mmCIF file of C-alpha atoms in Angstrom:
data_model
loop_
_atom_site.group_PDB
_atom_site.id
_atom_site.type_symbol
_atom_site.label_atom_id
_atom_site.label_comp_id
_atom_site.label_asym_id
_atom_site.label_seq_id
_atom_site.Cartn_x
_atom_site.Cartn_y
_atom_site.Cartn_z
ATOM 1 C CA MET A 102 -40.010 35.625 -55.961
ATOM 2 C CA GLU A 103 -39.135 37.851 -53.034
ATOM 3 C CA ASN A 104 -35.730 37.157 -51.505
ATOM 4 C CA GLU A 105 -34.876 38.388 -48.031
ATOM 5 C CA LYS A 106 -31.205 38.709 -48.955
ATOM 6 C CA GLY A 107 -29.955 35.374 -47.752
ATOM 7 C CA ASP A 108 -27.183 33.111 -48.922
ATOM 8 C CA LEU A 109 -27.316 30.761 -51.896
ATOM 9 C CA LYS A 110 -28.144 27.534 -50.102
ATOM 10 C CA SER A 111 -30.984 26.082 -52.171
ATOM 11 C CA LEU A 112 -31.927 25.397 -55.752
ATOM 12 C CA ALA A 113 -34.731 27.966 -55.423
ATOM 13 C CA GLN A 114 -32.162 30.639 -54.560
ATOM 14 C CA ILE A 115 -29.906 29.531 -57.432
ATOM 15 C CA LYS A 116 -32.871 29.876 -59.786
ATOM 16 C CA GLU A 117 -33.629 33.313 -58.406
ATOM 17 C CA LEU A 118 -30.029 34.425 -58.960
ATOM 18 C CA VAL A 119 -29.965 33.067 -62.508
ATOM 19 C CA ASP A 120 -33.359 34.558 -63.420
ATOM 20 C CA LEU A 121 -32.508 37.983 -62.007
ATOM 21 C CA PHE A 122 -29.085 37.994 -63.646
ATOM 22 C CA TYR A 123 -30.290 36.942 -67.078
ATOM 23 C CA GLY A 124 -33.122 39.454 -66.823
ATOM 24 C CA LYS A 125 -30.377 42.097 -66.664
ATOM 25 C CA VAL A 126 -28.387 40.420 -69.437
ATOM 26 C CA ARG A 127 -31.368 40.410 -71.790
ATOM 27 C CA MET A 128 -31.847 44.154 -71.303
ATOM 28 C CA ASP A 129 -28.170 45.025 -71.634
ATOM 29 C CA PRO A 130 -27.301 46.764 -74.925
ATOM 30 C CA LEU A 131 -23.771 45.294 -75.080
ATOM 31 C CA ILE A 132 -24.184 41.630 -74.179
ATOM 32 C CA GLY A 133 -27.932 41.137 -74.577
ATOM 33 C CA PRO A 134 -27.734 40.952 -78.393
ATOM 34 C CA ILE A 135 -24.836 38.457 -78.200
ATOM 35 C CA PHE A 136 -26.896 36.129 -76.018
ATOM 36 C CA GLU A 137 -30.010 36.583 -78.127
ATOM 37 C CA GLY A 138 -28.054 35.902 -81.311
ATOM 38 C CA LYS A 139 -26.724 32.655 -79.858
ATOM 39 C CA LEU A 140 -29.912 31.512 -78.108
ATOM 40 C CA LYS A 141 -32.365 32.690 -80.782
ATOM 41 C CA GLY A 142 -35.125 33.108 -78.205
ATOM 42 C CA ASN A 143 -34.555 29.708 -76.563
ATOM 43 C CA TRP A 144 -33.910 31.191 -73.126
ATOM 44 C CA ASP A 145 -35.728 28.480 -71.142
ATOM 45 C CA LYS A 146 -33.239 25.802 -72.193
ATOM 46 C CA HIS A 147 -30.301 28.093 -71.401
ATOM 47 C CA LEU A 148 -31.697 29.063 -67.998
ATOM 48 C CA GLU A 149 -32.270 25.415 -67.096
ATOM 49 C CA LYS A 150 -28.646 24.669 -67.984
ATOM 50 C CA MET A 151 -27.499 27.607 -65.849
ATOM 51 C CA TYR A 152 -29.580 26.396 -62.879
ATOM 52 C CA GLN A 153 -27.844 23.031 -63.192
ATOM 53 C CA PHE A 154 -24.393 24.581 -63.603
ATOM 54 C CA TRP A 155 -24.640 26.763 -60.490
ATOM 55 C CA GLN A 156 -26.379 23.993 -58.516
ATOM 56 C CA THR A 157 -23.414 21.741 -59.295
ATOM 57 C CA VAL A 158 -20.798 24.401 -58.538
ATOM 58 C CA LEU A 159 -22.281 25.940 -55.397
ATOM 59 C CA LEU A 160 -24.403 23.215 -53.833
ATOM 60 C CA SER A 161 -22.288 20.180 -54.807
ATOM 61 C CA GLN A 162 -25.402 18.592 -56.292
ATOM 62 C CA HIS A 163 -24.113 17.232 -59.581
ATOM 63 C CA THR A 164 -26.829 18.028 -62.119
ATOM 64 C CA TYR A 165 -24.714 19.757 -64.795
ATOM 65 C CA TYR A 166 -22.908 17.614 -67.325
ATOM 66 C CA GLY A 167 -20.822 19.102 -70.042
ATOM 67 C CA SER A 168 -18.177 21.718 -70.571
ATOM 68 C CA PRO A 169 -19.078 25.371 -70.156
ATOM 69 C CA PHE A 170 -16.409 26.785 -72.488
ATOM 70 C CA PRO A 171 -17.225 25.394 -75.984
ATOM 71 C CA PRO A 172 -20.535 27.280 -76.450
ATOM 72 C CA HIS A 173 -18.636 30.538 -75.891
ATOM 73 C CA ALA A 174 -15.525 29.711 -77.909
ATOM 74 C CA ASN A 175 -16.448 31.289 -81.226
ATOM 75 C CA LEU A 176 -18.541 34.199 -80.030
ATOM 76 C CA PRO A 177 -17.544 37.708 -81.170
ATOM 77 C CA ILE A 178 -16.682 38.844 -77.649
ATOM 78 C CA ASP A 179 -13.768 40.549 -75.954
ATOM 79 C CA GLN A 180 -12.733 42.045 -72.625
ATOM 80 C CA ASN A 181 -15.571 44.602 -72.663
ATOM 81 C CA HIS A 182 -18.176 41.856 -72.898
ATOM 82 C CA PHE A 183 -16.629 39.886 -70.049
ATOM 83 C CA GLU A 184 -16.383 42.977 -67.868
ATOM 84 C CA ARG A 185 -20.067 43.749 -68.464
ATOM 85 C CA TRP A 186 -21.102 40.127 -67.809
ATOM 86 C CA LEU A 187 -19.151 40.091 -64.555
ATOM 87 C CA MET A 188 -20.407 43.516 -63.488
ATOM 88 C CA LEU A 189 -24.028 42.441 -63.993
ATOM 89 C CA PHE A 190 -23.438 39.155 -62.170
ATOM 90 C CA GLN A 191 -21.752 40.845 -59.210
ATOM 91 C CA GLU A 192 -24.426 43.537 -59.098
ATOM 92 C CA THR A 193 -27.159 40.885 -59.028
ATOM 93 C CA LEU A 194 -25.400 39.037 -56.214
ATOM 94 C CA ARG A 195 -24.815 42.168 -54.111
ATOM 95 C CA GLU A 196 -28.415 43.319 -54.523
ATOM 96 C CA ASN A 197 -29.966 39.993 -53.589
ATOM 97 C CA PHE A 198 -27.653 37.675 -51.653
ATOM 98 C CA PHE A 199 -24.956 37.620 -49.009
ATOM 99 C CA GLY A 200 -22.945 34.974 -47.213
ATOM 100 C CA ASP A 201 -20.314 32.359 -47.927
ATOM 101 C CA LYS A 202 -21.999 30.855 -50.997
ATOM 102 C CA ALA A 203 -22.720 34.289 -52.466
ATOM 103 C CA ASN A 204 -19.045 35.156 -51.984
ATOM 104 C CA GLU A 205 -18.049 31.868 -53.589
ATOM 105 C CA ALA A 206 -20.344 32.562 -56.553
ATOM 106 C CA MET A 207 -18.732 35.988 -56.971
ATOM 107 C CA TRP A 208 -15.240 34.475 -56.870
ATOM 108 C CA ARG A 209 -16.109 31.626 -59.243
ATOM 109 C CA ALA A 210 -17.768 33.977 -61.744
ATOM 110 C CA SER A 211 -14.684 36.203 -61.695
ATOM 111 C CA LYS A 212 -12.342 33.270 -62.306
ATOM 112 C CA MET A 213 -14.580 31.846 -65.025
ATOM 113 C CA ALA A 214 -14.761 35.186 -66.851
ATOM 114 C CA GLU A 215 -10.986 35.544 -66.613
ATOM 115 C CA MET A 216 -10.352 32.028 -67.934
ATOM 116 C CA PHE A 217 -12.887 32.286 -70.772
ATOM 117 C CA GLN A 218 -11.534 35.674 -71.818
ATOM 118 C CA LEU A 219 -7.948 34.408 -71.913
ATOM 119 C CA LYS A 220 -8.883 31.279 -73.856
ATOM 120 C CA ILE A 221 -10.978 33.163 -76.409
ATOM 121 C CA ALA A 222 -8.280 35.819 -76.872
ATOM 122 C CA TYR A 223 -5.694 33.078 -77.402
ATOM 123 C CA TYR A 224 -7.741 31.381 -80.105
ATOM 124 C CA GLN A 225 -8.626 34.701 -81.765
ATOM 125 C CA ASN A 226 -4.964 35.808 -81.811
ATOM 126 C CA LYS A 227 -3.836 32.468 -83.215
ATOM 127 C CA ASN A 228 -6.723 32.556 -85.703
ATOM 128 C CA ILE A 229 -7.570 28.951 -84.909
ATOM 129 C CA SER A 230 -10.780 27.320 -83.840
ATOM 130 C CA PRO A 231 -10.880 26.044 -80.257
ATOM 131 C CA LEU A 232 -13.296 23.378 -81.400
ATOM 132 C CA GLY A 233 -10.969 21.745 -83.890
#
């Protein structure tokens, strides 16, 4: 899949972003094992869900149904993990895409990482489960 560094305007480009990003995640020594521990090798299902999530968010084509936070709520992660996730995501975007949608993806990923980190830290500090 050879991208000529365009914007994220199609599902094919969303899939390329997700595949490239999670290729980096899988190889990363800090967050790769967290993902693998959660997914237990079932990457195809996760990638499909991520295609749908970003298609919904960036292309306004509603294919993702659900809530993105609960699967992350009880993971053993902290600020370092979120910083690495965001760094890899931003790096993947900068290397492969540019334009308004790429900028929006960067902004949304930053806000999502910030929100997830704050919510997880809150639940960890309160020693309560976010899932009831």
